[in-house]
XYZ file of C-alpha atoms in Angstrom:
707
model
C -54.181 66.327 137.724
C -54.653 70.011 138.546
C -51.345 70.858 136.927
C -52.412 69.070 133.730
C -55.751 70.894 133.749
C -54.037 74.234 134.343
C -51.770 73.664 131.368
C -54.788 72.709 129.254
C -56.729 75.830 130.240
C -53.681 77.966 129.625
C -53.283 76.501 126.153
C -56.904 77.302 125.360
C -56.421 80.919 126.404
C -53.142 81.118 124.504
C -54.773 79.761 121.351
C -57.603 82.253 121.632
C -55.174 85.064 122.328
C -53.097 84.163 119.295
C -56.231 84.311 117.199
C -56.687 87.908 118.292
C -53.114 88.978 117.791
C -52.092 90.611 114.573
C -48.374 91.379 114.703
C -46.465 89.764 111.854
C -42.810 88.794 111.669
C -40.162 91.452 111.192
C -40.461 93.010 107.712
C -37.648 92.771 105.153
C -35.482 95.712 104.206
C -36.896 98.509 102.060
C -40.271 98.315 103.718
C -42.011 100.915 105.824
C -44.026 99.462 108.685
C -47.348 101.111 109.485
C -49.269 99.946 112.533
C -53.008 99.782 113.140
C -55.048 98.752 116.185
C -58.341 97.472 114.771
C -61.606 96.009 116.049
C -61.095 92.476 114.761
C -63.329 91.095 117.520
C -65.976 92.640 119.748
C -69.049 94.720 118.985
C -67.390 96.653 116.132
C -65.702 93.662 114.505
C -67.731 93.917 111.309
C -66.811 97.546 110.710
C -63.253 96.738 111.778
C -63.063 94.023 109.121
C -64.214 96.496 106.465
C -61.561 98.961 107.621
C -58.872 96.298 107.400
C -59.958 95.444 103.846
C -59.538 99.097 102.894
C -56.056 99.230 104.390
C -55.074 95.941 102.746
C -56.290 97.096 99.344
C -54.244 100.270 99.647
C -51.098 98.295 100.488
C -51.735 95.893 97.604
C -52.108 98.672 95.028
C -49.197 100.759 96.332
C -46.843 97.766 96.466
C -47.939 96.578 93.031
C -47.079 99.993 91.593
C -43.593 99.929 93.048
C -44.130 101.172 96.579
C -43.545 104.526 98.249
C -40.787 106.577 96.629
C -38.625 108.270 99.268
C -35.417 109.737 97.907
C -33.795 107.220 95.592
C -35.418 104.210 97.287
C -38.834 102.616 96.898
C -40.385 101.218 100.084
C -43.068 98.551 100.191
C -45.854 98.957 102.741
C -45.958 96.427 105.581
C -49.121 96.755 107.671
C -49.080 95.433 111.232
C -52.459 94.822 112.859
C -53.405 94.162 116.445
C -56.895 93.504 117.776
C -58.246 96.198 120.100
C -61.335 94.042 120.793
C -63.567 97.096 120.160
C -62.294 98.547 123.454
C -60.767 102.055 123.632
C -58.443 101.201 126.515
C -57.043 98.281 124.558
C -56.552 100.470 121.478
C -54.484 102.994 123.445
C -52.405 100.233 125.022
C -51.674 98.673 121.627
C -50.578 102.027 120.202
C -48.192 102.326 123.153
C -46.831 98.846 122.401
C -46.295 99.790 118.757
C -44.342 102.831 119.824
C -42.147 100.622 122.018
C -41.579 98.430 118.963
C -40.401 101.479 116.986
C -43.570 101.898 114.900
C -44.126 105.640 114.565
C -46.517 105.779 111.595
C -50.061 104.592 112.276
C -53.419 104.146 110.620
C -56.430 104.692 112.841
C -58.718 102.247 114.660
C -62.391 101.896 113.822
C -64.697 104.149 115.807
C -64.432 107.513 117.493
C -63.985 106.148 121.013
C -60.934 104.038 120.140
C -59.550 106.792 117.910
C -59.825 109.343 120.710
C -58.117 107.004 123.162
C -55.313 106.303 120.698
C -54.870 109.993 119.782
C -53.663 110.950 123.251
C -50.977 108.250 123.140
C -49.955 109.234 119.601
C -49.507 112.848 120.666
C -47.462 111.942 123.745
C -45.154 109.560 121.872
C -44.510 111.734 118.829
C -46.178 109.228 116.515
C -48.324 110.225 113.525
C -51.754 108.776 112.779
C -54.016 109.170 109.762
C -57.502 107.796 110.267
C -60.755 107.423 108.409
C -63.146 106.054 111.009
C -63.084 108.434 113.973
C -65.414 111.288 113.052
C -66.334 112.730 116.453
C -65.611 116.475 116.379
C -64.503 116.329 120.017
C -61.358 114.402 119.028
C -60.138 117.458 117.158
C -61.002 119.999 119.831
C -58.186 118.936 122.181
C -55.278 120.608 120.447
C -53.722 117.434 119.014
C -51.349 118.068 116.112
C -50.371 114.541 115.129
C -53.711 113.004 114.138
C -55.387 113.624 110.775
C -58.834 112.466 109.618
C -59.686 112.120 105.917
C -63.424 111.826 106.600
C -66.045 114.511 107.140
C -66.775 115.230 110.826
C -69.583 113.563 112.789
C -71.600 116.757 113.096
C -72.410 116.618 109.357
C -73.892 113.080 109.211
C -77.509 113.743 110.184
C -77.404 117.204 108.672
C -76.847 115.646 105.252
C -79.872 113.370 105.727
C -82.063 116.308 106.719
C -80.909 118.487 103.839
C -81.444 115.618 101.395
C -85.007 115.165 102.654
C -85.722 118.881 102.264
C -84.244 118.936 98.755
C -85.712 115.669 97.439
C -89.023 114.901 99.188
C -92.183 116.236 97.593
C -93.611 116.733 101.071
C -90.904 118.178 103.290
C -90.561 116.629 106.753
C -91.931 118.758 109.570
C -91.513 116.502 112.614
C -88.323 114.503 113.094
C -87.342 112.066 115.851
C -83.748 111.053 116.601
C -82.503 107.816 118.155
C -78.852 107.909 119.172
C -76.430 105.400 120.607
C -74.591 106.655 123.680
C -71.067 106.669 122.239
C -69.242 109.902 121.473
C -69.598 109.780 117.698
C -73.331 109.095 117.793
C -74.012 111.812 120.359
C -72.059 114.377 118.356
C -73.881 113.385 115.162
C -77.223 113.651 116.974
C -76.410 117.136 118.240
C -75.337 118.148 114.754
C -78.628 116.853 113.363
C -80.586 118.700 116.013
C -78.846 121.952 115.126
C -79.404 121.433 111.395
C -83.092 120.689 111.983
C -83.457 123.994 113.811
C -81.733 125.781 110.937
C -84.108 124.182 108.433
C -87.197 124.921 110.531
C -87.944 121.257 111.305
C -89.408 120.390 114.709
C -87.427 117.764 116.654
C -90.203 115.989 118.566
C -87.923 113.684 120.532
C -84.339 112.507 121.025
C -83.837 109.101 122.653
C -80.550 107.470 123.621
C -79.911 103.721 123.657
C -76.918 101.657 124.822
C -74.140 101.351 122.298
C -74.165 98.046 120.331
C -77.644 97.094 121.574
C -80.015 94.963 119.519
C -83.088 96.165 121.438
C -84.295 99.730 120.870
C -87.936 98.960 121.674
C -88.079 101.361 124.641
C -87.005 104.309 122.487
C -89.461 103.373 119.732
C -92.321 102.983 122.224
C -91.638 106.501 123.505
C -91.469 108.001 120.017
C -94.416 106.223 118.409
C -97.148 108.380 120.052
C -95.313 111.545 118.940
C -96.062 110.680 115.281
C -92.774 111.781 113.669
C -92.767 111.897 109.881
C -89.012 111.233 109.644
C -86.972 109.024 112.017
C -83.202 109.443 112.119
C -80.764 107.027 113.696
C -77.386 108.286 114.887
C -76.152 104.747 115.292
C -73.855 101.952 114.189
C -74.845 98.742 112.452
C -76.487 96.771 115.274
C -78.667 99.622 116.513
C -79.471 100.637 112.932
C -80.795 97.201 112.045
C -82.778 97.094 115.295
C -84.470 100.442 114.548
C -85.895 99.207 111.242
C -86.694 95.699 112.460
C -88.405 96.674 115.703
C -90.239 99.616 114.129
C -92.144 97.074 112.056
C -92.935 95.079 115.182
C -94.198 98.148 117.028
C -96.017 99.781 114.125
C -93.836 102.878 113.777
C -94.051 103.778 110.079
C -93.167 107.450 109.464
C -94.251 109.025 106.177
C -90.695 110.178 105.465
C -89.171 106.817 106.294
C -85.873 106.226 108.061
C -82.407 107.738 107.734
C -79.338 106.427 109.546
C -75.702 107.366 109.824
C -73.475 104.297 109.464
C -75.617 101.202 109.037
C -77.279 101.375 105.571
C -74.004 101.501 103.634
C -72.737 98.351 105.378
C -73.408 95.113 103.405
C -74.844 93.378 106.479
C -77.681 95.924 106.648
C -79.385 94.727 103.463
C -78.353 91.111 103.995
C -79.960 91.065 107.433
C -83.106 93.113 106.807
C -83.923 91.990 103.271
C -86.940 93.834 101.896
C -87.340 95.804 105.114
C -84.198 97.753 104.132
C -85.828 99.138 100.987
C -86.038 102.923 100.895
C -83.880 103.559 103.958
C -81.564 106.547 103.563
C -78.009 106.596 104.837
C -75.272 109.180 105.173
C -72.047 108.070 103.520
C -68.513 109.370 103.386
C -68.038 108.067 99.835
C -69.864 106.460 96.928
C -68.584 105.231 93.532
C -70.093 108.391 92.013
C -68.019 111.048 93.820
C -65.763 113.326 91.747
C -61.982 113.345 92.020
C -59.087 111.090 91.016
C -55.466 110.343 91.899
C -52.510 108.557 90.347
C -52.764 105.505 92.597
C -56.430 104.477 92.381
C -57.873 106.563 89.547
C -61.388 107.864 90.094
C -64.077 106.515 92.406
C -65.501 104.138 89.787
C -62.045 102.726 89.052
C -61.403 102.259 92.761
C -64.712 100.403 93.077
C -63.862 98.163 90.103
C -60.444 97.311 91.498
C -61.825 96.590 94.932
C -64.522 94.350 93.404
C -61.881 92.409 91.480
C -59.889 91.754 94.676
C -62.659 91.033 97.185
C -65.532 89.860 94.983
C -68.051 92.411 96.242
C -68.857 96.088 96.106
C -66.801 98.538 98.124
C -68.487 100.374 100.978
C -67.552 103.795 102.247
C -65.908 102.095 105.229
C -63.484 100.433 102.803
C -62.920 103.636 100.855
C -62.261 105.867 103.863
C -59.707 103.373 105.179
C -57.947 103.285 101.796
C -58.025 107.092 101.685
C -56.334 107.301 105.106
C -53.597 104.971 103.893
C -53.303 106.972 100.654
C -52.879 110.240 102.576
C -50.054 108.658 104.574
C -48.385 107.449 101.353
C -48.679 110.878 99.730
C -47.291 112.568 102.839
C -44.256 110.248 102.984
C -43.464 110.932 99.342
C -43.917 114.692 99.681
C -41.832 114.756 102.851
C -39.198 112.639 101.048
C -38.695 111.044 104.451
C -40.031 108.453 106.862
C -39.299 110.619 109.905
C -42.598 111.156 111.779
C -42.109 114.908 112.246
C -41.504 115.461 108.536
C -44.444 113.239 107.593
C -46.620 115.222 109.998
C -45.586 118.500 108.377
C -46.350 117.095 104.926
C -49.804 116.001 106.063
C -50.418 119.465 107.462
C -49.763 120.940 104.009
C -51.544 118.254 101.975
C -54.095 119.604 99.478
C -55.017 116.970 96.876
C -57.876 115.465 94.919
C -58.322 111.719 95.273
C -60.787 108.977 94.410
C -62.246 109.744 97.872
C -62.715 113.400 97.072
C -60.624 116.365 98.211
C -58.260 115.933 101.164
C -57.214 119.145 102.866
C -56.696 119.296 106.617
C -57.537 122.302 108.768
C -55.304 123.234 111.749
C -57.131 120.727 113.995
C -56.575 117.788 111.612
C -60.112 117.579 110.177
C -60.739 117.268 106.445
C -63.126 120.183 105.981
C -62.940 120.122 102.176
C -64.993 116.959 101.626
C -68.806 116.880 101.640
C -71.067 114.100 102.928
C -73.227 112.045 100.570
C -76.624 110.393 101.000
C -77.415 106.921 99.720
C -80.660 104.947 99.546
C -81.339 101.220 99.488
C -83.048 100.472 96.162
C -83.741 96.886 95.038
C -81.250 95.657 97.603
C -78.460 97.899 96.321
C -76.840 101.077 97.613
C -77.318 104.025 95.234
C -76.348 107.680 95.576
C -79.267 110.121 95.689
C -77.746 113.351 97.082
C -76.246 115.831 96.357
C -77.849 115.788 92.947
C -75.442 115.252 90.069
C -74.992 113.531 86.734
C -74.371 110.120 88.362
C -76.948 110.186 91.172
C -80.172 108.178 91.010
C -83.719 109.494 91.591
C -85.003 109.170 95.133
C -87.673 106.547 95.664
C -90.381 107.717 98.053
C -90.838 105.713 101.254
C -93.652 103.190 101.596
C -97.026 104.653 102.641
C -97.119 105.466 106.337
C -99.143 103.399 108.759
C -102.073 105.130 110.395
C -101.714 103.015 113.548
C -99.619 104.994 115.995
C -100.867 102.975 118.950
C -102.156 104.434 122.155
C -100.800 107.854 123.050
C -101.714 107.896 126.734
C -99.211 107.048 129.488
C -101.266 103.946 130.240
C -101.011 102.738 126.643
C -97.257 103.261 126.664
C -96.984 101.350 129.931
C -99.040 98.473 128.518
C -96.952 98.308 125.346
C -93.659 98.312 127.216
C -94.953 95.665 129.645
C -96.057 93.315 126.875
C -92.807 93.747 125.007
C -90.830 93.242 128.218
C -92.714 90.014 128.970
C -91.977 88.635 125.525
C -88.337 89.690 125.679
C -88.080 88.224 129.170
C -89.267 84.863 127.891
C -86.304 84.806 125.516
C -83.971 85.747 128.368
C -85.407 82.890 130.412
C -84.898 80.422 127.570
C -81.276 81.561 127.265
C -80.647 81.261 131.008
C -82.429 78.051 131.958
C -79.586 75.764 130.836
C -76.991 78.002 132.456
C -78.912 77.819 135.730
C -79.190 74.034 135.542
C -75.449 73.527 134.980
C -74.584 75.909 137.800
C -77.101 74.334 140.163
C -76.183 70.720 139.421
C -72.430 70.799 138.750
C -71.495 74.022 140.604
C -69.768 75.258 137.421
C -70.288 78.794 136.150
C -70.147 78.085 132.432
C -68.661 81.186 130.816
C -68.925 79.546 127.381
C -72.733 79.456 127.537
C -73.173 82.530 125.329
C -71.003 80.953 122.630
C -73.380 77.953 122.616
C -76.339 80.302 122.104
C -74.593 81.907 119.134
C -73.630 78.478 117.824
C -77.289 77.432 117.791
C -78.220 80.609 115.910
C -75.564 79.927 113.277
C -76.655 76.303 112.823
C -80.272 77.349 112.268
C -79.171 80.162 109.944
C -76.973 77.861 107.857
C -79.739 75.254 107.515
C -82.166 77.972 106.454
C -79.756 79.612 103.990
C -78.529 76.348 102.440
C -81.562 74.074 102.537
C -84.437 76.476 103.170
C -85.205 74.700 106.460
C -87.681 76.555 108.649
C -85.897 77.999 111.708
C -88.127 76.061 114.110
C -86.980 72.827 112.479
C -83.471 74.226 112.464
C -83.897 74.769 116.201
C -84.402 71.018 116.667
C -81.280 70.217 114.653
C -79.271 72.835 116.547
C -80.404 71.367 119.870
C -79.404 67.836 118.826
C -76.003 68.899 117.511
C -75.200 70.977 120.579
C -76.368 68.253 122.954
C -73.750 65.954 121.443
C -71.103 68.662 121.521
C -71.932 69.606 125.103
C -71.791 65.974 126.226
C -68.358 65.449 124.649
C -66.916 68.714 125.976
C -68.089 68.002 129.526
C -67.066 64.335 129.550
C -63.684 64.840 127.930
C -62.630 68.256 129.150
C -64.656 69.985 131.849
C -64.913 66.776 133.855
C -61.182 67.139 134.494
C -61.761 70.246 136.617
C -64.770 69.136 138.641
C -62.694 68.924 141.834
C -60.504 71.929 141.036
C -60.989 75.398 142.586
C -63.734 77.446 140.974
C -61.123 79.763 139.437
C -59.927 76.850 137.310
C -63.406 76.136 135.979
C -63.884 79.815 135.186
C -60.555 79.889 133.377
C -61.342 76.786 131.345
C -64.856 77.786 130.309
C -63.676 81.307 129.482
C -60.989 79.778 127.275
C -63.645 77.655 125.594
C -65.699 80.784 124.937
C -62.750 82.586 123.366
C -61.830 79.585 121.238
C -65.430 79.089 120.070
C -65.988 82.742 119.225
C -62.745 82.961 117.271
C -63.541 79.717 115.448
C -66.897 81.212 114.410
C -65.168 84.388 113.223
C -62.634 82.390 111.184
C -65.197 80.123 109.557
C -68.267 82.361 109.263
C -66.706 85.869 109.589
C -67.965 88.499 112.023
C -70.882 89.490 109.785
C -74.222 90.222 111.423
C -76.957 87.800 110.471
C -80.642 87.202 111.038
C -82.828 84.245 110.073
C -85.599 85.438 107.734
C -89.186 84.395 108.356
C -92.472 85.641 107.035
C -93.810 86.498 110.460
C -90.958 87.587 112.740
C -91.547 91.341 112.377
C -95.328 91.164 111.893
C -97.668 91.833 114.804
C -101.309 91.912 115.807
C -102.898 94.633 117.916
C -104.969 94.234 121.063
C -106.452 97.524 122.207
C -103.611 99.546 120.713
C -100.911 97.235 122.113
C -98.932 95.439 119.418
C -97.850 91.851 119.989
C -95.117 90.690 117.558
C -95.684 87.170 116.256
C -92.004 86.223 116.319
C -91.516 87.158 119.950
C -94.798 85.540 120.916
C -93.598 82.288 119.344
C -90.341 82.627 121.268
C -92.210 83.210 124.532
C -94.408 80.156 123.933
C -91.360 78.009 123.170
C -89.678 79.227 126.355
C -92.643 78.031 128.422
C -92.926 74.728 126.546
C -89.236 73.871 126.768
C -89.006 74.903 130.418
C -92.042 72.778 131.253
C -90.589 69.835 129.330
C -87.273 70.154 131.163
C -88.975 70.433 134.559
C -91.059 67.355 133.789
C -87.978 65.448 132.654
C -86.062 66.309 135.829
C -88.968 65.507 138.110
C -90.567 62.452 136.505
C -87.851 60.408 134.817
C -85.203 58.240 136.383
C -82.406 60.081 134.600
C -83.853 63.440 135.604
C -84.069 62.426 139.268
C -80.476 61.212 139.025
C -79.445 64.651 137.797
C -81.242 66.345 140.689
C -79.840 63.923 143.233
C -76.300 64.373 141.955
C -76.728 68.120 142.238
C -77.760 67.824 145.908
C -75.145 65.283 147.079
C -72.550 63.953 144.678
C -71.075 61.506 147.189
C -74.448 59.944 148.034
C -75.224 59.692 144.318
C -72.056 57.665 143.796
C -72.949 55.378 146.687
C -76.336 54.767 145.057
C -74.602 53.633 141.860
C -75.279 56.766 139.817
C -72.547 57.286 137.168
C -71.717 60.868 138.118
C -69.451 61.711 135.128
C -72.182 60.556 132.744
C -74.813 62.543 134.653
C -72.712 65.686 134.518
C -72.154 65.199 130.796
C -75.883 64.749 130.177
C -76.579 67.882 132.235
C -74.113 69.901 130.205
C -75.498 68.446 126.992
C -79.046 69.402 127.915
C -77.923 72.939 128.761
C -76.100 73.204 125.435
C -79.210 71.935 123.607
C -81.385 74.547 125.309
C -78.828 77.232 124.494
C -78.879 76.161 120.852
C -82.675 76.251 120.775
C -82.639 79.727 122.307
C -80.107 80.894 119.721
C -82.256 79.647 116.849
C -85.290 81.522 118.187
C -83.316 84.707 118.869
C -81.925 84.555 115.346
C -85.425 85.045 113.933
C -86.253 88.188 115.908
C -82.850 89.833 116.271
C -79.392 90.031 114.774
C -76.478 87.961 115.984
C -72.746 87.661 115.478
C -69.908 85.960 117.370
C -69.317 89.203 119.280
C -72.697 88.811 121.012
C -71.631 85.702 122.959
C -70.417 87.560 126.041
C -73.666 89.487 126.374
C -75.720 86.298 126.429
C -73.463 84.785 129.090
C -73.845 87.884 131.245
C -77.628 87.875 130.973
C -77.703 84.143 131.716
C -75.794 84.834 134.917
C -78.300 87.499 135.981
C -81.269 85.267 135.104
C -79.865 82.294 137.017
C -79.150 84.296 140.164
C -82.502 86.096 140.029
C -84.487 82.890 139.651
C -82.479 80.616 141.916
C -79.862 78.056 140.959
C -81.121 74.731 139.671
C -84.762 75.824 139.431
C -86.033 75.754 135.846
C -89.166 77.790 136.511
C -87.061 80.150 138.574
C -84.810 80.797 135.560
C -87.832 81.568 133.403
C -89.228 83.850 136.111
C -85.852 85.571 136.429
C -85.783 86.155 132.683
C -89.275 87.638 132.677
C -88.443 89.916 135.612
C -85.311 91.069 133.823
C -87.186 91.739 130.580
C -89.985 93.685 132.251
C -87.599 95.715 134.416
C -85.549 96.653 131.360
C -88.705 97.665 129.478
C -90.013 99.795 132.343
C -86.608 101.328 132.982
C -86.272 102.247 129.321
C -89.672 103.966 129.419
C -89.298 106.060 132.533
C -85.537 106.566 132.792
C -82.761 107.116 130.291
C -82.462 104.254 127.825
C -78.726 104.140 128.461
C -79.340 103.038 132.073
C -81.060 99.762 131.154
C -78.120 97.540 132.119
C -77.553 99.431 135.370
C -81.241 99.063 136.253
C -81.114 95.320 135.646
C -78.165 94.844 137.985
C -79.729 97.078 140.614
C -82.752 94.759 140.642
C -80.405 91.779 140.913
C -78.761 93.243 143.997
C -82.147 94.092 145.529
C -83.453 90.538 145.029
C -80.309 89.038 146.539
C -80.679 91.243 149.615
C -84.286 90.152 150.132
C -83.959 86.536 148.949
C -80.325 85.372 148.755
C -81.420 82.056 147.188
C -83.222 83.869 144.350
C -86.913 84.282 143.598
C -87.643 80.537 143.468
C -84.301 79.157 144.672
C -84.042 76.302 147.148
C -81.766 76.482 150.197
C -80.504 72.888 149.836
C -78.255 73.917 146.939
C -76.363 76.141 149.359
C -75.634 73.238 151.719
C -75.025 70.469 149.202
C -72.101 68.117 149.707
C -69.335 68.211 147.089
C -67.706 64.870 147.824
C -64.773 63.898 145.650
């Protein structure tokens, strides 16, 4: 039996791993193979997908026009992708593997962190990489001579937004606040913005850092709101950028100069997720369809945009264009070198000085493209338009919406009250996510590592019902719970039940494989796009003594209490519920009493899946979600379950509230980047004082696991 289960778990992991792999079969003759490690999964999967589209479009156009001419032969481009899972260490390892496979010419990963990690390997192996998505200036300060970036450096992103505001606003901004993610690119961009603000005579009233890829920036906003900035800049990626706009509405931060962000606004998911809330937001962009310049492969920027639209059915973003430009630079260098030898291609790149649809490409001695300016776009009527620098094709700037006069309380006490209220509401959502996880762990002794995927699945079900049928997300929550109950029952009865007597490592392996398979299935069917379920109230709030209470999160908190109470009543007052509790305490005695243990376990897993689906539907109304978020929900469920005590429903809710409040307080009085560390420090402290958790019961520690 165990051997059969091990094979099954291994197949699940293999299937998931194959979904992540990107190496194709050996290319035919007269092709040049170019490798790329890309974020096809993980927190940067959306931007990674856009980068891949840009590379693919380049290969399509080049191959259609006869390929790369080297000597008397024409070579077709064959692109080989592998998934770096949005992890720098993985990106560097994949580049090493490509070198072992004889692939010396590379296109870059998405993101500065992965690009920097890959650059060191490229330099050591004598490979050559051209990239369009690693802008951090620090990459090019290490003396590397085999990496070239077609994009403008990170230090210019926020500077462009500030200069655009000075040039275009009738009332020039005087007080600016900056929110930055804690990755290298974002920090460099924030420092560049700070320096440009000083040069322009603008006062930087605050700089706050948040964890990379977070969907909760409330602590930073609560700190900045009393400072009354008239222009808020985000040195961020997509998830944090959406959160800044969304949570600013919840917390009443409405600067007179509006919002400007580095990467997010130009990404299609930004407008799709925020809807009308995205209107007027400024964004720094590497490229727009209005930039000057042309080349023989793609024509001018407008022609590139038209061709891209014909292939993919939507407008090109600058992420697409910069990826295509990186590929184009490699193609031009191979032709000018009249060779595929990496050293000769490197020398040709070093001497490249051309105009393209992307603008000028001319590399300085460090590998940066210092010839190309940044551009500023604005969201107008749901579309991205160019507003700066001013030119014949740019559109007039639309002024931001009138600023709110409610800045909330400015005293330390008011800030403490606001963070506490927000932490309580956020903690309720954490509790709702973790209550099913705790029940499964307490009753079946299985740590379900696929729990986060069930949460995301519930969010997608509610989103699809809302988008297709206009069903209110609370009704969608009911449907999601019913669907996932059935799915959870079947998965437990037909699959997980096979490992109930196996070592815990086997259950971890199986549920982890289920998580990978589910996440990849969601990516295949629904893409890695970020989504949010629109409601008329989710970002609205009412004020009590200067403390804002968002309606959407209040509804989520109320549902957490109601569903937890309903589950506790079911377990304590119904025959089936008492059977679940009894099975959790002594499986052998339950069998002797005639309780059908496999059915009980399946019902338990089904109930947990239903609760996870309900939690996902609620979270989808107040936050963004994508398949990449599954692991984060599983991790928080683990913390909540251990904090509250295994098998105790009210304990899980209490653990979630403690976690939410601790994160809110930690974000207020310590660095925002330490939120996760603070949460785990509290977990360790609670376990030292109460090993069974806040409301845990000792009998779960001594239960009998009879076969």
